[in-house]
Coordinates of C-alpha atoms in Angstrom, one line a residue:
M178 CA -2.2 85.5 105.6
F179 CA -3.7 82.5 107.5
T180 CA -1.2 81.4 110.3
Q181 CA -1.2 77.4 110.7
I182 CA -2.6 76.6 114.2
L183 CA -2.8 72.8 114.3
F184 CA -0.2 71.7 111.6
N185 CA 2.1 69.3 113.2
S186 CA 0.7 70.1 116.5
H187 CA -0.3 66.4 116.8
E188 CA 0.1 63.5 114.5
I189 CA -2.6 63.1 112.0
G190 CA -3.6 59.7 113.2
H191 CA -4.0 60.2 116.7
L192 CA -7.7 60.7 117.5
G193 CA -7.7 60.5 121.2
L194 CA -10.5 58.5 122.8
K195 CA -13.3 61.0 122.9
K196 CA -13.4 61.3 119.1
W197 CA -12.6 57.7 118.5
L198 CA -15.5 56.9 120.3
A199 CA -17.7 59.1 118.7
I200 CA -16.5 58.4 115.1
K201 CA -17.4 54.7 116.2
A202 CA -21.0 55.5 117.4
A203 CA -21.3 57.1 114.1
R204 CA -20.2 54.4 112.0
S205 CA -22.6 52.2 113.8
L206 CA -25.6 54.7 113.4
F207 CA -24.2 54.6 109.7
K208 CA -24.4 50.5 109.3
E209 CA -28.5 50.8 110.4
R210 CA -28.7 53.2 107.3
V211 CA -26.7 50.7 105.1
T212 CA -28.8 48.0 106.3
Q213 CA -32.3 50.1 105.4
H214 CA -30.7 51.9 102.4
P215 CA -33.4 54.6 101.8
L216 CA -33.2 56.5 98.8
W217 CA -32.8 60.2 99.8
T218 CA -30.8 61.9 96.9
L219 CA -31.7 60.6 92.9
I220 CA -29.0 62.5 91.2
W221 CA -30.1 63.3 87.5
E222 CA -27.3 63.5 85.3
C223 CA -29.5 65.3 82.8
T224 CA -26.5 66.7 80.5
H225 CA -23.1 66.4 79.3
R226 CA -23.2 69.6 77.6
C227 CA -21.0 72.0 79.0
N228 CA -20.2 75.8 78.1
L229 CA -16.7 75.3 79.7
H230 CA -13.6 72.8 79.3
C231 CA -12.2 73.0 82.9
R232 CA -8.9 71.9 83.7
H233 CA -9.5 69.4 86.7
C234 CA -13.3 68.2 85.3
G235 CA -14.1 64.8 86.3
S236 CA -16.4 64.1 83.0
D237 CA -13.9 62.0 81.8
C238 CA -13.5 59.1 84.9
R239 CA -15.5 57.1 82.7
A240 CA -14.6 55.8 79.3
Q241 CA -17.8 56.3 77.2
D242 CA -18.9 58.2 74.6
I243 CA -20.6 61.6 74.7
H244 CA -24.4 61.1 74.9
P245 CA -27.5 63.6 73.8
D246 CA -29.5 65.2 76.8
M247 CA -31.8 62.5 78.1
P248 CA -35.5 63.2 77.4
A249 CA -37.1 64.4 80.2
E250 CA -39.8 62.2 79.2
D251 CA -37.5 59.0 80.1
F252 CA -36.8 60.5 83.2
F253 CA -40.0 60.8 84.6
R254 CA -41.4 57.9 83.6
V255 CA -39.0 55.9 86.0
L256 CA -39.9 58.5 88.3
D257 CA -43.5 57.9 88.5
Q258 CA -43.4 54.1 87.7
S259 CA -40.5 53.0 90.1
I260 CA -39.5 55.5 92.2
A261 CA -42.4 57.7 93.3
P262 CA -44.5 54.6 94.9
K263 CA -41.5 53.8 97.5
V264 CA -40.2 57.1 98.3
D265 CA -41.5 59.8 101.6
P266 CA -41.6 63.1 99.3
E267 CA -40.9 64.8 102.8
M268 CA -37.4 62.8 102.4
F269 CA -36.9 62.9 98.8
Q270 CA -34.7 65.4 96.9
I271 CA -33.9 65.3 93.1
S272 CA -30.3 66.6 92.2
L273 CA -29.7 67.8 88.6
A274 CA -26.0 67.8 87.4
G275 CA -24.0 67.6 84.3
G276 CA -22.3 69.2 82.1
E277 CA -24.0 72.7 82.8
V278 CA -27.8 72.2 83.4
L279 CA -28.8 75.5 82.2
L280 CA -27.8 74.4 79.1
R281 CA -31.0 72.5 78.9
E282 CA -33.6 74.3 77.5
D283 CA -36.8 72.5 79.1
L284 CA -35.0 73.2 82.2
Y285 CA -37.8 74.9 83.6
D286 CA -40.2 72.5 82.5
I287 CA -38.6 70.0 84.0
G288 CA -38.5 71.8 87.5
R289 CA -42.2 72.2 87.2
E290 CA -42.7 68.5 87.1
I291 CA -40.9 67.9 90.2
Y292 CA -42.2 70.6 92.0
K293 CA -45.8 69.3 90.8
R294 CA -45.1 65.6 92.1
G295 CA -44.4 66.8 95.3
Y296 CA -40.0 67.1 95.6
S297 CA -37.9 69.0 96.2
W298 CA -34.9 69.9 93.4
T299 CA -31.4 71.2 93.5
F300 CA -28.7 71.9 91.0
V301 CA -24.9 72.4 90.3
T302 CA -23.8 75.3 88.2
N303 CA -20.7 76.7 87.2
G304 CA -22.7 80.3 86.9
M305 CA -22.4 81.2 83.2
L306 CA -25.9 81.5 82.4
L307 CA -27.7 82.0 85.8
T308 CA -29.4 85.7 86.4
A309 CA -32.1 86.8 88.9
E310 CA -34.8 86.3 86.5
K311 CA -34.0 82.5 85.8
L312 CA -33.4 82.2 89.3
D313 CA -36.9 83.6 90.9
Q314 CA -38.5 81.6 88.1
F315 CA -36.9 78.2 89.3
C316 CA -37.7 79.0 93.0
D317 CA -41.6 79.5 92.8
I318 CA -41.4 75.8 90.9
G319 CA -39.8 74.2 93.9
L320 CA -35.8 75.2 93.7
E321 CA -34.5 74.9 97.0
R322 CA -31.0 75.0 96.5
V323 CA -28.1 75.9 94.1
A324 CA -24.5 74.9 94.6
L325 CA -21.8 77.5 92.6
S326 CA -18.8 76.7 91.9
L327 CA -16.1 79.6 92.1
D328 CA -12.4 78.3 92.8
G329 CA -10.6 81.8 93.8
P330 CA -9.5 84.9 92.7
P331 CA -10.0 85.6 88.6
E332 CA -6.5 84.9 87.2
I333 CA -6.8 81.4 89.6
H334 CA -10.4 80.6 88.6
N335 CA -10.3 81.7 84.6
D336 CA -7.3 79.6 84.7
I337 CA -9.0 76.2 86.0
R338 CA -12.0 77.1 84.2
Q339 CA -10.5 78.0 80.8
N340 CA -12.8 80.8 79.8
P341 CA -11.6 84.8 80.6
E342 CA -15.1 85.8 81.6
S343 CA -16.0 82.6 84.0
H344 CA -15.0 84.6 87.1
Q345 CA -17.0 87.7 86.3
R346 CA -20.2 85.4 85.7
A347 CA -19.6 83.5 88.7
V348 CA -19.0 86.7 90.8
K349 CA -22.6 87.8 89.7
A350 CA -24.2 84.4 89.6
L351 CA -23.4 84.8 93.5
Q352 CA -24.8 87.8 94.0
C353 CA -28.3 86.4 92.2
L354 CA -28.2 84.0 95.1
V355 CA -27.0 86.5 97.7
Q356 CA -30.0 88.3 97.1
C357 CA -32.8 86.3 96.1
P358 CA -35.3 85.6 99.4
K359 CA -36.7 83.3 97.8
L360 CA -33.9 80.5 97.9
K361 CA -34.0 78.4 101.1
L362 CA -29.9 77.2 100.7
Y363 CA -27.0 77.4 98.6
D364 CA -23.1 76.7 98.5
V365 CA -19.9 78.2 97.3
I366 CA -17.9 74.8 96.0
T367 CA -14.3 75.8 95.5
C368 CA -11.6 73.0 94.8
V369 CA -8.7 74.2 96.3
T370 CA -5.4 74.2 94.3
P371 CA -1.5 75.0 95.3
P372 CA -1.9 78.7 93.8
L373 CA -5.1 79.2 95.8
L374 CA -3.4 78.2 99.2
P375 CA -1.7 81.7 100.1
H376 CA -5.1 83.5 99.1
L377 CA -7.2 81.4 100.8
S378 CA -7.9 84.2 103.8
S379 CA -8.4 86.9 101.1
F380 CA -11.0 85.0 99.1
R381 CA -12.7 83.7 102.4
D382 CA -12.9 87.5 103.2
F383 CA -14.4 88.2 99.4
L384 CA -16.5 85.4 100.4
I385 CA -17.9 87.1 103.5
S386 CA -18.2 90.6 102.0
A387 CA -20.4 89.6 99.4
G388 CA -22.8 87.9 101.7
C389 CA -21.8 84.3 101.2
K390 CA -23.0 82.4 104.1
R391 CA -22.0 78.7 103.5
W392 CA -18.7 77.2 101.8
R393 CA -17.4 73.9 100.7
L394 CA -13.9 73.4 100.0
A395 CA -12.5 70.3 97.9
T396 CA -9.5 68.8 97.1
I397 CA -8.7 67.3 93.6
A398 CA -7.7 63.7 93.0
P399 CA -5.5 62.5 90.3
M400 CA -8.5 61.7 87.7
G401 CA -10.3 62.7 84.4
R402 CA -8.2 65.8 83.2
A403 CA -6.7 66.6 86.3
K404 CA -4.8 63.3 86.0
N405 CA -3.1 65.6 82.8
N406 CA -3.1 68.5 85.6
P407 CA -1.0 67.4 88.4
D408 CA -0.2 71.2 89.4
L409 CA -3.5 71.3 90.4
L410 CA -3.3 68.5 92.8
L411 CA -2.3 69.4 96.8
N412 CA 0.4 67.4 98.3
G413 CA 0.2 66.1 101.9
G414 CA 1.3 68.8 103.4
Q415 CA -0.9 71.5 101.7
I416 CA -3.8 69.1 102.5
R417 CA -3.0 69.6 106.5
Q418 CA -2.6 73.4 105.7
L419 CA -6.2 73.8 103.7
L420 CA -7.6 71.6 107.0
D421 CA -6.0 73.9 109.4
F422 CA -7.7 76.5 107.6
I423 CA -11.1 75.1 107.5
V424 CA -11.0 74.4 111.4
H425 CA -9.6 78.0 112.2
T426 CA -12.7 79.4 109.6
R427 CA -15.6 77.4 111.7
K428 CA -14.1 79.0 114.9
E429 CA -14.4 82.4 113.4
D430 CA -18.1 81.3 112.1
K431 CA -18.0 84.5 110.1
I432 CA -18.6 82.0 106.9
H433 CA -19.9 78.2 107.7
A434 CA -17.0 76.1 106.0
N435 CA -17.2 72.4 105.2
F436 CA -14.6 69.9 103.8
T437 CA -16.3 68.0 100.8
C438 CA -16.7 64.6 101.3
D439 CA -13.3 63.6 100.1
G440 CA -12.2 60.8 102.7
F441 CA -11.6 60.6 105.9
T442 CA -9.5 63.3 107.4
G443 CA -7.5 61.0 110.7
C444 CA -7.2 63.9 113.6
Y445 CA -9.1 66.7 111.7
E446 CA -12.8 64.5 111.9
G447 CA -15.3 66.5 113.8
E448 CA -13.6 69.6 113.3
V449 CA -13.8 70.4 109.4
R450 CA -17.0 69.3 108.5
D451 CA -20.8 69.2 110.5
N452 CA -20.5 64.9 110.7
F453 CA -17.9 62.7 110.5
Y454 CA -16.7 61.0 107.3
Q455 CA -18.9 59.0 105.6
C456 CA -19.4 57.9 101.8
D457 CA -23.1 58.0 101.3
A458 CA -23.2 56.5 97.3
G459 CA -25.5 53.6 96.9
I460 CA -26.8 54.3 100.6
T461 CA -29.1 57.1 100.7
V462 CA -27.8 58.4 97.2
G463 CA -28.5 57.0 93.8
S464 CA -28.3 58.2 90.2
I465 CA -29.5 58.1 86.6
L466 CA -26.8 58.9 84.6
I467 CA -26.8 60.6 80.8
D468 CA -27.6 56.8 79.2
G469 CA -29.9 55.6 81.7
S470 CA -27.2 53.6 83.7
I471 CA -28.1 53.1 87.5
S472 CA -25.4 54.1 89.7
A473 CA -24.7 56.2 93.1
C474 CA -23.1 59.1 92.7
N475 CA -22.3 60.5 89.3
S476 CA -18.5 60.9 89.8
I477 CA -18.1 57.3 90.4
R478 CA -16.9 54.8 87.2
S479 CA -18.5 52.8 85.2
N480 CA -17.5 49.5 86.9
H481 CA -20.1 50.6 89.5
I482 CA -22.9 50.8 87.5
Q483 CA -25.7 48.3 89.0
G484 CA -28.2 48.6 85.5
N485 CA -30.0 50.7 83.3
I486 CA -33.8 52.3 83.2
Y487 CA -34.0 51.2 80.0
K488 CA -34.0 47.5 80.4
D489 CA -34.2 47.5 84.7
D490 CA -36.9 48.6 87.2
F491 CA -35.0 51.4 88.9
M492 CA -36.3 50.4 92.6
D493 CA -35.6 46.7 91.9
V494 CA -32.2 47.4 91.3
W495 CA -31.6 49.8 94.2
E496 CA -32.9 47.1 96.5
N497 CA -31.5 44.1 95.2
R498 CA -28.1 45.3 93.7
F499 CA -25.5 48.1 95.4
Q500 CA -23.9 45.3 97.1
K501 CA -20.5 46.7 96.2
F502 CA -21.7 49.9 97.8
R503 CA -23.3 48.7 100.9
D504 CA -20.5 46.2 101.9
R505 CA -17.2 47.3 100.9
R506 CA -15.0 44.8 102.5
W507 CA -13.4 44.7 99.0
T508 CA -11.6 48.1 99.6
K509 CA -9.4 46.7 102.5
K510 CA -6.7 46.1 100.3
G511 CA -3.2 48.1 99.0
I512 CA -2.5 50.8 101.4
C513 CA -6.3 49.8 103.2
A514 CA -4.9 46.7 104.0
A515 CA -2.8 47.8 106.7
C516 CA -4.2 51.0 107.6
E517 CA -5.4 51.4 111.6
M518 CA -8.0 53.9 110.3
Y519 CA -10.1 51.3 108.0
D520 CA -13.0 50.2 110.1
L521 CA -13.2 54.0 110.7
C522 CA -13.1 54.9 107.1
Q523 CA -14.0 51.8 105.1
G524 CA -11.8 52.3 102.2
N525 CA -12.9 55.9 101.6
G526 CA -15.4 57.5 99.0
I527 CA -16.2 55.2 95.8
H528 CA -15.4 57.9 93.5
L529 CA -11.8 57.4 94.2
Y530 CA -11.3 53.7 93.3
D531 CA -10.4 53.6 89.5
D532 CA -12.3 51.0 86.7
N533 CA -10.1 48.1 88.2
D534 CA -11.0 49.1 92.0
N535 CA -7.8 50.5 93.0
L536 CA -7.7 53.4 95.0
L537 CA -6.0 56.3 93.2
H538 CA -5.7 59.1 96.0
C539 CA -6.3 58.9 100.1
D540 CA -6.2 62.4 101.5
Y541 CA -5.1 60.6 105.2
Y542 CA -2.3 58.4 103.4
E543 CA -1.1 61.6 101.8
M544 CA -0.8 63.9 104.7
K545 CA 0.7 60.9 106.9
Y546 CA 3.1 60.1 104.6
W547 CA 4.1 63.6 102.8
Q548 CA 7.5 63.5 103.9
G549 CA 8.0 60.1 102.6
N550 CA 6.7 57.9 100.6
R551 CA 3.8 59.0 98.3
M552 CA 0.9 57.6 96.6
E553 CA 1.5 55.9 93.5

């Protein structure tokens, strides 16, 4: 079992001068990008349908009805008429999101149409329907990256995913990704829960033995279905244990591990990711949701919607709205108001706020006060 190497070795809020200066420099560069806000990634929430009913799913985060799949022609109308004239194809990608995107019977046609326009495309999948044949066909029409959800050994993964076949299917999907020479990049994404912590080292070794090269690890916030499943949430001490593990794994360099964009990590900044923390939602990342809503990351709740493709021009909205994403001084309230890290963090990710603009979760706060007050 992994032995902690950093836990309690230094204060979570102590960055040191060198790291503080590096984060400040990165924040200055980020401010420039906020001003320019180039659209580099467009997320299309092309379906709400899914073949699993995961206990931690964030699909309940937005109080909205389940919509039918958006017609592909509606998306391509917006892409061709509004977005294409304003973006550089070399710096622009389309990420298909769900639900489970492989449930769309026209996914091949969608990928082909994206490729014909000169754009790369990606998607996230639970692996239930991914086959080597499909993957090969998708790569021939411009698929560049796939993110596969795999949440631990069978008993843990299947419990979260609520399907006894889900782990086996996901592992088969991983084999397809590893063995596909045409695919440029793939990641395994793991939502780390308390039951997984004792098995992290063995699960990492399994991924390495399977040929996996890149691994993203995430915590779960109390939103969507996870709000009613508190046993899936890590406390502050467990978050530190996870981050210590990532630091150790990155030093071993047998698999490229990254903590996801879940939030600012204090003294772990620069050690658990390839970059310092920043939230690119509404800065370089925009989205078209299932009902045509224009937003940023598709994990963000409905009170941050900026318009709708059925009545607004997407790029006009992108250029002239999104103030809430680009000027985040409104986040300096609650626990953020007195936080010594606010200038470096800017209130964490927008996806962590509820419909009343209150912060639901902060890994940094949880780690700093895990033996005392907890965030309520």
